[in-house]
CSV table of C-alpha atoms and ligand atoms in Angstrom, one decimal:
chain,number,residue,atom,x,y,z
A,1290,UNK,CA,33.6,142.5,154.4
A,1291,UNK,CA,35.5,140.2,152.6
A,1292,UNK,CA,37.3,142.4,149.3
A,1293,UNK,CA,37.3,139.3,147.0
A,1294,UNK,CA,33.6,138.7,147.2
A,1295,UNK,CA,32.6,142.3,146.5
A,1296,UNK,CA,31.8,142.5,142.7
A,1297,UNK,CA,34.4,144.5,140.4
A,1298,UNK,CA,34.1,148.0,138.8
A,1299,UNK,CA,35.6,149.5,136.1
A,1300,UNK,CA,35.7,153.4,136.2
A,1301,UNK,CA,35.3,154.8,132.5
A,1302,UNK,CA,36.8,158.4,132.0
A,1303,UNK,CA,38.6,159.6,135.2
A,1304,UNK,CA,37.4,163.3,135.6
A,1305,UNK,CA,36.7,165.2,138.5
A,1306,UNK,CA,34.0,163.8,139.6
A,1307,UNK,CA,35.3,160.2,139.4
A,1308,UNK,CA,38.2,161.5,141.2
A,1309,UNK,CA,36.8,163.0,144.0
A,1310,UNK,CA,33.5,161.7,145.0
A,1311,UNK,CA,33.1,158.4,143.4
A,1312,UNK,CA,36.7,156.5,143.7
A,1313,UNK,CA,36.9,157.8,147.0
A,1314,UNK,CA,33.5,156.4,148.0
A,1315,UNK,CA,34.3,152.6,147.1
A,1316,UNK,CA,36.3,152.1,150.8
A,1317,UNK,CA,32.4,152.3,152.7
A,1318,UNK,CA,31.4,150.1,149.7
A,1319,UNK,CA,30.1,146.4,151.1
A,1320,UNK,CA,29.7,144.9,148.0
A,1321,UNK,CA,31.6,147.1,145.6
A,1322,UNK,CA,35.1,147.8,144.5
A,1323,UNK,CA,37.8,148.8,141.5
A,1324,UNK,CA,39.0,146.8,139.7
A,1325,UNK,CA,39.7,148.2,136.2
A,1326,UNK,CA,40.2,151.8,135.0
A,1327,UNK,CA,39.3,153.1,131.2
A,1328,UNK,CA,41.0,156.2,130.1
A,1329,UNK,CA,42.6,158.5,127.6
A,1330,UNK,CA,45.4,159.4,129.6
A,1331,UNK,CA,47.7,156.9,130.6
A,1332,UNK,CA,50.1,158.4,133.0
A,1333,UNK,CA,47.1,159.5,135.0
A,1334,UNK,CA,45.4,156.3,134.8
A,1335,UNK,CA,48.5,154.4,136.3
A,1336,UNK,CA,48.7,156.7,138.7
A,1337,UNK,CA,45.1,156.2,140.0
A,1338,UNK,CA,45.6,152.1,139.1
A,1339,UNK,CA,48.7,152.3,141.8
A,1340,UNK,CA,46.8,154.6,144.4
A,1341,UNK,CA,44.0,152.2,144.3
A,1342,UNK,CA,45.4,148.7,143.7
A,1343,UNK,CA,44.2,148.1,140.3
A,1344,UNK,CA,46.3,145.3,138.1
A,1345,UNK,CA,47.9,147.1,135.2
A,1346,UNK,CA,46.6,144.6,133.2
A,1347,UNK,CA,43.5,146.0,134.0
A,1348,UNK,CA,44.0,149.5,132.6
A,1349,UNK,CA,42.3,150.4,129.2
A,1350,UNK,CA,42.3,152.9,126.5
A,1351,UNK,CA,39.0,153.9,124.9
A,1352,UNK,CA,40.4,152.4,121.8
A,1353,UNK,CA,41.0,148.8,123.3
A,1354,UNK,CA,37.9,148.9,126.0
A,1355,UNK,CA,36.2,146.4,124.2
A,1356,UNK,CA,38.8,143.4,125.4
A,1357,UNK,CA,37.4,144.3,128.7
A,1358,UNK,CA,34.8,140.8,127.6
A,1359,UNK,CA,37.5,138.9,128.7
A,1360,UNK,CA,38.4,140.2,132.1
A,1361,UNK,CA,36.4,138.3,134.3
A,1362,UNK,CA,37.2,140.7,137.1
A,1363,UNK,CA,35.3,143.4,135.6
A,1364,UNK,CA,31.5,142.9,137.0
A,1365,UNK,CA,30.2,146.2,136.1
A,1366,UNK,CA,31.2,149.2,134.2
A,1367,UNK,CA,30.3,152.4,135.7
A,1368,UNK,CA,30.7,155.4,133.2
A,1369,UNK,CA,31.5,158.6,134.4
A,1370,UNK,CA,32.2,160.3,130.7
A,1371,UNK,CA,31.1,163.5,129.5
A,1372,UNK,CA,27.2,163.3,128.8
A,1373,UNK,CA,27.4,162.7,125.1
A,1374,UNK,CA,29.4,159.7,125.6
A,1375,UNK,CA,27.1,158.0,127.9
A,1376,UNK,CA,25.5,156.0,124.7
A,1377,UNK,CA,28.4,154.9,123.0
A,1378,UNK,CA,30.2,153.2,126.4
A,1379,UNK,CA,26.8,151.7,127.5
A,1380,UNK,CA,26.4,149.9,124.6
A,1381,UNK,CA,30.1,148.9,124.0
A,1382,UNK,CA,29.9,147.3,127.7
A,1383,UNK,CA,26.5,145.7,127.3
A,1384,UNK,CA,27.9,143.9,123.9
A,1385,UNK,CA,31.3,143.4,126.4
A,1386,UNK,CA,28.7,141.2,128.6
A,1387,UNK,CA,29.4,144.2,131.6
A,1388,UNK,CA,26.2,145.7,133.3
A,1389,UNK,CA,26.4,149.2,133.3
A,1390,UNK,CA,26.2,152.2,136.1
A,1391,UNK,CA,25.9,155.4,133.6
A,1392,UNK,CA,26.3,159.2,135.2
A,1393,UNK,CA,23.4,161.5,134.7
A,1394,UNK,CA,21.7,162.8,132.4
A,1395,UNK,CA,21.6,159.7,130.7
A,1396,UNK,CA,22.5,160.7,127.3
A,1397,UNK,CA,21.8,163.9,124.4
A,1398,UNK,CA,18.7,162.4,123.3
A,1399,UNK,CA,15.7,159.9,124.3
A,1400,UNK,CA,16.7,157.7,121.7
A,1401,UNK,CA,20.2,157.3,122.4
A,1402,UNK,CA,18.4,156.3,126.1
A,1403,UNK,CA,16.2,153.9,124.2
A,1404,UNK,CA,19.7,152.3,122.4
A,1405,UNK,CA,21.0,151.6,125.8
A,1406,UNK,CA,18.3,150.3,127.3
A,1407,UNK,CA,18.1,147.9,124.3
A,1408,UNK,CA,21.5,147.1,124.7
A,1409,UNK,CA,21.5,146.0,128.0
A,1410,UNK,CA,17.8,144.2,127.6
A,1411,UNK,CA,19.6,142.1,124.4
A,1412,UNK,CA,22.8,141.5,126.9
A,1413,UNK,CA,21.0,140.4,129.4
A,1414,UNK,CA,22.9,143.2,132.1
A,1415,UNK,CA,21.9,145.7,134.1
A,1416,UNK,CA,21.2,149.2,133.9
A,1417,UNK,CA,21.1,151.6,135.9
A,1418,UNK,CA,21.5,155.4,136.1
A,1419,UNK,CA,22.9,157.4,138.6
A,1420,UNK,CA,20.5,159.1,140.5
A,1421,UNK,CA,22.5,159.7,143.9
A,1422,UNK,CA,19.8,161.8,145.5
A,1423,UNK,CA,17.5,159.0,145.1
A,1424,UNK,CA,19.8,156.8,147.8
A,1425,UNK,CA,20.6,159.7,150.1
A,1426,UNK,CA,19.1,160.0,153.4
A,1427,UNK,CA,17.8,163.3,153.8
A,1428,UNK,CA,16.3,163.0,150.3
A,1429,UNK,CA,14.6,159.3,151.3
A,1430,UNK,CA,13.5,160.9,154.9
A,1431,UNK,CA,11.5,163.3,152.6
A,1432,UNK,CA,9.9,161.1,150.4
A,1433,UNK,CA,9.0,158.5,153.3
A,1434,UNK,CA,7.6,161.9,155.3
A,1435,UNK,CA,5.4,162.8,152.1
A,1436,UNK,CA,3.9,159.4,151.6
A,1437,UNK,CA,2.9,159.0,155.6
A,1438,UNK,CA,0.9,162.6,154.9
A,1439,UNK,CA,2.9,164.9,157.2
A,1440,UNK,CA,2.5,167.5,154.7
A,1441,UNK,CA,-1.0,166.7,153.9
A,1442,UNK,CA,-2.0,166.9,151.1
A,1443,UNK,CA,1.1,167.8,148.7
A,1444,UNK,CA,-0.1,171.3,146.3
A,1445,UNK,CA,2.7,172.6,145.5
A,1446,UNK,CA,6.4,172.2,144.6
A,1447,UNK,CA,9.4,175.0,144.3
A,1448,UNK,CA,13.4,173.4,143.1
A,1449,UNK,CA,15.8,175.3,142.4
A,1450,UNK,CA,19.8,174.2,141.0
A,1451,UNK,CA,22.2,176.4,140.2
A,1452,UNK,CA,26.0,177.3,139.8
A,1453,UNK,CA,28.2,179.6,137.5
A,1454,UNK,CA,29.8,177.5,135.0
A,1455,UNK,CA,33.3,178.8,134.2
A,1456,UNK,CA,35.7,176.5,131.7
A,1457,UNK,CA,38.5,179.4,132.1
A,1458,UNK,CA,38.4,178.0,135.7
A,1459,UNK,CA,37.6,174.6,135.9
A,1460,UNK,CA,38.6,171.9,133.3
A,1461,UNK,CA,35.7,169.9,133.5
A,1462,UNK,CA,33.6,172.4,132.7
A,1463,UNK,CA,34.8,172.6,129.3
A,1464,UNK,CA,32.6,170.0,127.6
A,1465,UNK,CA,29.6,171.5,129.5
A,1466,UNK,CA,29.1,174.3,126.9
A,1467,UNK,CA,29.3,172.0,123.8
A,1468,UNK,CA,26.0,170.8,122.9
A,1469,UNK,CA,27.5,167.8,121.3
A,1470,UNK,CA,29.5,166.6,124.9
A,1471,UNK,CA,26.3,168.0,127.3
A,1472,UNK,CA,23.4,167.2,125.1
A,1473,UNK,CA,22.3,170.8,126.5
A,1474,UNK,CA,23.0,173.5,129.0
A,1475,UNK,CA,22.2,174.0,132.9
A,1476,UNK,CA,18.9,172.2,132.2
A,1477,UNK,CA,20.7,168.9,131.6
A,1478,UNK,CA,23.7,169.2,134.1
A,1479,UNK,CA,21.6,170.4,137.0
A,1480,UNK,CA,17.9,171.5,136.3
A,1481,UNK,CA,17.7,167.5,136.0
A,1482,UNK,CA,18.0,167.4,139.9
A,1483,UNK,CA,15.3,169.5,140.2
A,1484,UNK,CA,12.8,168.2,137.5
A,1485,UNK,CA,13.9,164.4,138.9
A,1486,UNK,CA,13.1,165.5,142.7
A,1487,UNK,CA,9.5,166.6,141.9
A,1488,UNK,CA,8.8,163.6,140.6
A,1489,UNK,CA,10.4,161.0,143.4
A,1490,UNK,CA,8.6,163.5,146.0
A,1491,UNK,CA,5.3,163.5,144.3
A,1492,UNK,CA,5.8,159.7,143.0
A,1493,UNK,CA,3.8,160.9,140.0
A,1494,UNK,CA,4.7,161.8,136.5
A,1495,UNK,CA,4.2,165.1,135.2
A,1496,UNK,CA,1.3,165.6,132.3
A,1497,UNK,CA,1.9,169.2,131.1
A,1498,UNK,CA,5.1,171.5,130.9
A,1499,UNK,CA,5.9,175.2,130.4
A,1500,UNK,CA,8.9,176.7,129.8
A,1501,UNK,CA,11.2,180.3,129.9
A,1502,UNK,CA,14.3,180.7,128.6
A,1503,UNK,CA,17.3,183.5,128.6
A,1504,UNK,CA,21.0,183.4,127.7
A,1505,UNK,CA,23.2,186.1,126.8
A,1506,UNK,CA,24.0,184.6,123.3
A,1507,UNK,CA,27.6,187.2,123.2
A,1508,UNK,CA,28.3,185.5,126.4
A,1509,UNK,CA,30.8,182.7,124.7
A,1510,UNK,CA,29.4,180.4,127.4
A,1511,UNK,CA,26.3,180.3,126.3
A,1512,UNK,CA,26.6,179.8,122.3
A,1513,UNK,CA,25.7,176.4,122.0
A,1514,UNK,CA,23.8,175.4,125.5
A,1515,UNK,CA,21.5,177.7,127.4
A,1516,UNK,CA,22.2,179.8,130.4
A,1517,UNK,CA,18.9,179.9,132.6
A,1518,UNK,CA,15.9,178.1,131.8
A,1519,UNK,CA,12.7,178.4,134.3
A,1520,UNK,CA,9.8,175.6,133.9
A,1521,UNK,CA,6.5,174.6,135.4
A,1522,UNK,CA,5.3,170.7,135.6
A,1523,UNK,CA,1.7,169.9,136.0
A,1524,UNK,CA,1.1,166.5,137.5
A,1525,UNK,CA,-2.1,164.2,137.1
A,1526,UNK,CA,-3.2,164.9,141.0
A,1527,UNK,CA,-3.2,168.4,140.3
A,1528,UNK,CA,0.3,169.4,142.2
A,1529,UNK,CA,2.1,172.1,140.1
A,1530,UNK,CA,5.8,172.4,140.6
A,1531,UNK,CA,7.9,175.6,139.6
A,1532,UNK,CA,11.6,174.9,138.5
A,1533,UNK,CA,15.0,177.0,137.8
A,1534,UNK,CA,17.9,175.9,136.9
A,1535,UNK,CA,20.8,178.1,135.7
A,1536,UNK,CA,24.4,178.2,134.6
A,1537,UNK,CA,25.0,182.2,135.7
A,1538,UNK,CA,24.2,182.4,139.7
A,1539,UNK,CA,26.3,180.8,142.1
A,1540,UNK,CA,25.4,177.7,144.3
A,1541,UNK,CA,21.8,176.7,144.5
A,1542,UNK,CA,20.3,173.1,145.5
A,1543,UNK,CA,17.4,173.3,147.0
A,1544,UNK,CA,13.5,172.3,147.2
A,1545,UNK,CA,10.4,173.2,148.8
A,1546,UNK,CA,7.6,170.5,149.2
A,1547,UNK,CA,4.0,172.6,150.3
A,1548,UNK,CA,1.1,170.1,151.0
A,1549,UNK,CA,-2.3,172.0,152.8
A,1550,UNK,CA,-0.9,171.3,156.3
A,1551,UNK,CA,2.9,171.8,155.9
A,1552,UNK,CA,5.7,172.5,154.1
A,1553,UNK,CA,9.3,170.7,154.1
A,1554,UNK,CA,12.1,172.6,153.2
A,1555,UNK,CA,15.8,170.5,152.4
A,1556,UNK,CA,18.5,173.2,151.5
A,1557,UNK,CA,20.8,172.2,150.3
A,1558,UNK,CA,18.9,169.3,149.1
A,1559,UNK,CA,21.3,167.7,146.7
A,1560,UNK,CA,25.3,168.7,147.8
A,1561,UNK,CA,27.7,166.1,148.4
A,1562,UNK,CA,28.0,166.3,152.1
A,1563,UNK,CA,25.5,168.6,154.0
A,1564,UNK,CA,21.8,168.7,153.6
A,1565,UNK,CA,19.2,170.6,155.4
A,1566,UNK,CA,15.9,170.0,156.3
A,1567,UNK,CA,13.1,172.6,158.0
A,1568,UNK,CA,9.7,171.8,158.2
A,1569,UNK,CA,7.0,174.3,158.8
A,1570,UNK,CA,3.1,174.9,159.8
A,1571,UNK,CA,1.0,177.7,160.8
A,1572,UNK,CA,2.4,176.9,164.5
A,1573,UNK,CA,6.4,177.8,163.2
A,1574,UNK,CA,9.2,175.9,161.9
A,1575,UNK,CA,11.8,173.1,163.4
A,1576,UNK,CA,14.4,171.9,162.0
A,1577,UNK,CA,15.0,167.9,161.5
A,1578,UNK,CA,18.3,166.2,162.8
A,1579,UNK,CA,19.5,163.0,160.6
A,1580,UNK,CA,22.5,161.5,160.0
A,1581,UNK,CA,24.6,162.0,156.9
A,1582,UNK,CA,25.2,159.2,154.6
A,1583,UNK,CA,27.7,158.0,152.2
A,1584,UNK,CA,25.2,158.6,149.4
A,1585,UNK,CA,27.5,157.1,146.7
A,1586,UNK,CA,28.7,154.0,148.2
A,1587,UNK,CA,24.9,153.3,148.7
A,1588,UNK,CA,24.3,154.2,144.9
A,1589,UNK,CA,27.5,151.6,144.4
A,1590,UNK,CA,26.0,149.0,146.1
A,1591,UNK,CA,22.6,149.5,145.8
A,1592,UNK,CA,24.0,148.3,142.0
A,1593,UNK,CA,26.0,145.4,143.2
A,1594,UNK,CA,23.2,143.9,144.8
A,1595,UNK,CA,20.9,144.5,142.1
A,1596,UNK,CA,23.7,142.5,140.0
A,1597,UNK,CA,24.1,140.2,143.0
A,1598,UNK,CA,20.2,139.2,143.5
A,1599,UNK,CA,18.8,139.7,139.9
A,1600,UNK,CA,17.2,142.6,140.7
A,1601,UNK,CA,15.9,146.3,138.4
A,1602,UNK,CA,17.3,148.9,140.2
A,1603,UNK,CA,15.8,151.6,141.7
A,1604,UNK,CA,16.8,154.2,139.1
A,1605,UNK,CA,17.2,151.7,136.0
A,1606,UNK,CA,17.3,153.3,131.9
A,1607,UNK,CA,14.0,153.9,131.8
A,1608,UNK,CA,14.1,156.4,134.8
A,1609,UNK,CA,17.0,158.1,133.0
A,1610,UNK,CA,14.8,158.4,129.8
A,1611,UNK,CA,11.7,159.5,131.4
A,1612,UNK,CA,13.8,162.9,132.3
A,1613,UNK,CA,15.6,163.2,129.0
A,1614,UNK,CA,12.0,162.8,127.5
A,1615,UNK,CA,11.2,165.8,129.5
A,1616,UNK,CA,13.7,168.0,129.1
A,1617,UNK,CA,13.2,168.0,125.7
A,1618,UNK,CA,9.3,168.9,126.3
A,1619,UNK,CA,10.7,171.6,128.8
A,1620,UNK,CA,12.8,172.3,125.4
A,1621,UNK,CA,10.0,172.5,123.1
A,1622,UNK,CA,7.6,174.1,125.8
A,1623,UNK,CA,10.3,177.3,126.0
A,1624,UNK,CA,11.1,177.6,122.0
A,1625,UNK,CA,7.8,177.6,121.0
A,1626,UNK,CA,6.6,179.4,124.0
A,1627,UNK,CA,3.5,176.5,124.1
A,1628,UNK,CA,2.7,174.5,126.5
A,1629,UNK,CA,3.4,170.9,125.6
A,1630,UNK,CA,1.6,167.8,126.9
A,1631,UNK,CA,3.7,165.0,127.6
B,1065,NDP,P1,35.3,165.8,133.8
B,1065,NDP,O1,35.6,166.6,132.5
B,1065,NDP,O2,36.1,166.2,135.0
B,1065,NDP,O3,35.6,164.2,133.5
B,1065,NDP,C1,35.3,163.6,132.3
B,1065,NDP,C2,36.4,162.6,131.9
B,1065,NDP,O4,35.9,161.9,130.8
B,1065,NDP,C3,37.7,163.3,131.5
B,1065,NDP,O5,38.5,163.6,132.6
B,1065,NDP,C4,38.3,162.3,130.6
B,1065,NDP,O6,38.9,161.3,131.4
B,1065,NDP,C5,37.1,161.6,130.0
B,1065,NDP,N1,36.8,162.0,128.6
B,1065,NDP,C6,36.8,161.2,127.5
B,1065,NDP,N2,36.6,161.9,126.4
B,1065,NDP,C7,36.4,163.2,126.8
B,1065,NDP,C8,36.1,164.4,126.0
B,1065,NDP,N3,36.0,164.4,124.7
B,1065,NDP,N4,36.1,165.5,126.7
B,1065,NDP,C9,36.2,165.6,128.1
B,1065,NDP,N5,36.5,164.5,128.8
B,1065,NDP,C10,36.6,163.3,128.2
B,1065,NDP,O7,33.8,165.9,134.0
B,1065,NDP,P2,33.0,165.5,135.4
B,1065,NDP,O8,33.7,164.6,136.2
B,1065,NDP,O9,32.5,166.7,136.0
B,1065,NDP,O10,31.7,164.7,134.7
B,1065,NDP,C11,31.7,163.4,134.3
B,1065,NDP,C12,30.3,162.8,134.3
B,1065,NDP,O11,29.8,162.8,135.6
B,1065,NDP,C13,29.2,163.5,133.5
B,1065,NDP,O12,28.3,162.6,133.0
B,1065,NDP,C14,28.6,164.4,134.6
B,1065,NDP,O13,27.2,164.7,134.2
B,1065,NDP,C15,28.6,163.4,135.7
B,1065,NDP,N6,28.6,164.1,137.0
B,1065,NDP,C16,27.7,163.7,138.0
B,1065,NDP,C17,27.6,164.3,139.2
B,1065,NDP,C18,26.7,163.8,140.2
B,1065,NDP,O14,26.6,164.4,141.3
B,1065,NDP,N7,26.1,162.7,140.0
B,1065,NDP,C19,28.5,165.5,139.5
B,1065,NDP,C20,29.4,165.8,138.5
B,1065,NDP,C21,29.5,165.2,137.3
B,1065,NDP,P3,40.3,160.5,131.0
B,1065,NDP,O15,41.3,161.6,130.9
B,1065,NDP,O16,40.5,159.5,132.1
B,1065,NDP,O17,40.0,159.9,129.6
């Protein structure tokens, strides 16, 4: 592929996430590659612009990120902040004339998800949210399987994401426990893979939530975000789907999809590198070989096509809403112990 024609990103806070999945992920990129970096820390940032061939022309602070209008190798700006930053960068890059790639969640609340997708509507960019499950193989294989009826008829849902969240440990878990940076607790960093996958595997939209809380409130963690937060989503077909999601158990990423002949079983459903998928019937199990894919250079260029052919993408602002929207039902549902309809 020819590197000059492939549109330009500019990577906006470089974390660990940045660092280690999604940098790394632009070499099996077709249409995508870096082209400018945004950070607070300039020694790092030169660093990364040297390790990946970026200009140092084309290295920002947060404070001067707005003369990024007038880089006309910048194509998209793909933000990669802490949560409660999500708002403020979208919009800066949409007035910048940039479409935007934003991390998940989306942002603290549903109308800072609303400002953004105004934003880039009045820009005239892109926006899209990223939703890698939704371009990963194992997780497409499922959803293709569900809709030819393999299952049957879908009933019932169980998801479950979890991992112990430890700032003493790991640095980028220190915004993660401050409402104002996370917009929540486990429910927003990870129960949000959970809530997200019902709703790509059922293809419907949830009508009715319940919800369960518990955190150890002398736990320092857990003073401003919640620990462990159980819900249940009712959808219009009648499929119920039974959530956890927690901050305080180690390593869980998983789902089970039971219809009335079947039942498909990816675990881990939504890691990096390795998924697993069982399916099951009254006859026994088997278990489904399929070839791992980059899942983030296809969320990269799923969004350089989109810019490249005029197209919404897949998982565009609105997707990113319609979750915020219900977590703060699933909110609502486990303070006041009420169901809530949504
Ligand atoms: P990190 O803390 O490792 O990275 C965040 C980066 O943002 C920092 O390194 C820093 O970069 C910059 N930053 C700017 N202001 C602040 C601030 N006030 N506090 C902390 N950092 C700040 O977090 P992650 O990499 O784990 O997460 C970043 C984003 O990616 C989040 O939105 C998260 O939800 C999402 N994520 C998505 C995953 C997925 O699978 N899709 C997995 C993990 C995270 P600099 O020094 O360059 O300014």
């Amino acid at each position: 592929y020819d590197d000059q024609k492939k549109l330009g990103f500019a990577i906006v806070g470089l974390g660990k996430f940045a660092q280690e999945q999604m940098m790394p992920a632009f070499k099996d990129c077709k249409h995508a590659r870096i082209t400018a970096l945004v950070s607070g820390s300039p020694d790092k940032a030169k660093k990364l612009a040297a390790e990946y061939g970026v200009e140092a022309k084309s290295i920002y602070s947060y404070d001067n990120f707005d003369s990024i209008k007038d880089n006309p190798a910048v194509d998209v700006v793909y933000i990669v902040l802490p949560v409660g930053l999500h708002a403020e960068y979208t919009v800066r890059a949409a007035k910048a004339g940039k479409h935007v790639l934003t991390e998940k969640p989306m942002a603290n609340t549903p109308e800072d998800c609303q400002k953004m997708i105004d934003a880039c509507k009045k820009a005239n960019v892109k926006l899209m949210v990223a939703y890698r499950a939704q371009y990963e193989p194992f997780n497409l294989d499922a959803i293709a399987r569900i809709r030819k009826g393999e299952l049957g008829k879908v009933m019932q849902i169980t998801a479950d994401h979890g991992r112990i969240v430890d700032p003493t440990g790991d640095k980028a878990d220190t915004w993660r426990i401050q409402k104002k940076l996370a917009g929540g607790g486990s429910l927003m960093d990870l129960g949000i893979y959970s809530l997200n996958a019902t709703r790509y595997l059922t293809g419907e939209e949830p009508v009715e939530v319940t919800a369960l809380e518990m955190s150890d409130k002398a736990d320092p963690r857990f003073k401003e975000v919640e620990d462990r937060i159980h819900f249940t989503l009712r959808f219009p077909s009648g499929i119920l789907a039974t959530c956890t999601s927690s901050y305080s158990t180690e390593g869980v990423k998983r789902y089970r999809v039971f219809g009335d002949k079947a039942w498909l079983d990816l675990d881990p459903a939504t890691d990096y590198y390795k998924h697993n998928m069982t399916i099951g019937d009254k006859d026994g199990e088997r278990k489904i070989s399929l070839k791992e894919g980059n899942q983030f250079a296809a969320e990269l260029d799923h969004m350089a096509e989109c810019v490249l052919q005029n197209k919404t993408p897949k998982t565009p602002g609105e997707e990113g809403l319609k979750d915020i929207r219900l977590i703060m039902a699933i909110y609502e549902a486990a303070r006041t112990g009420k169901k809530v309809k949504v």
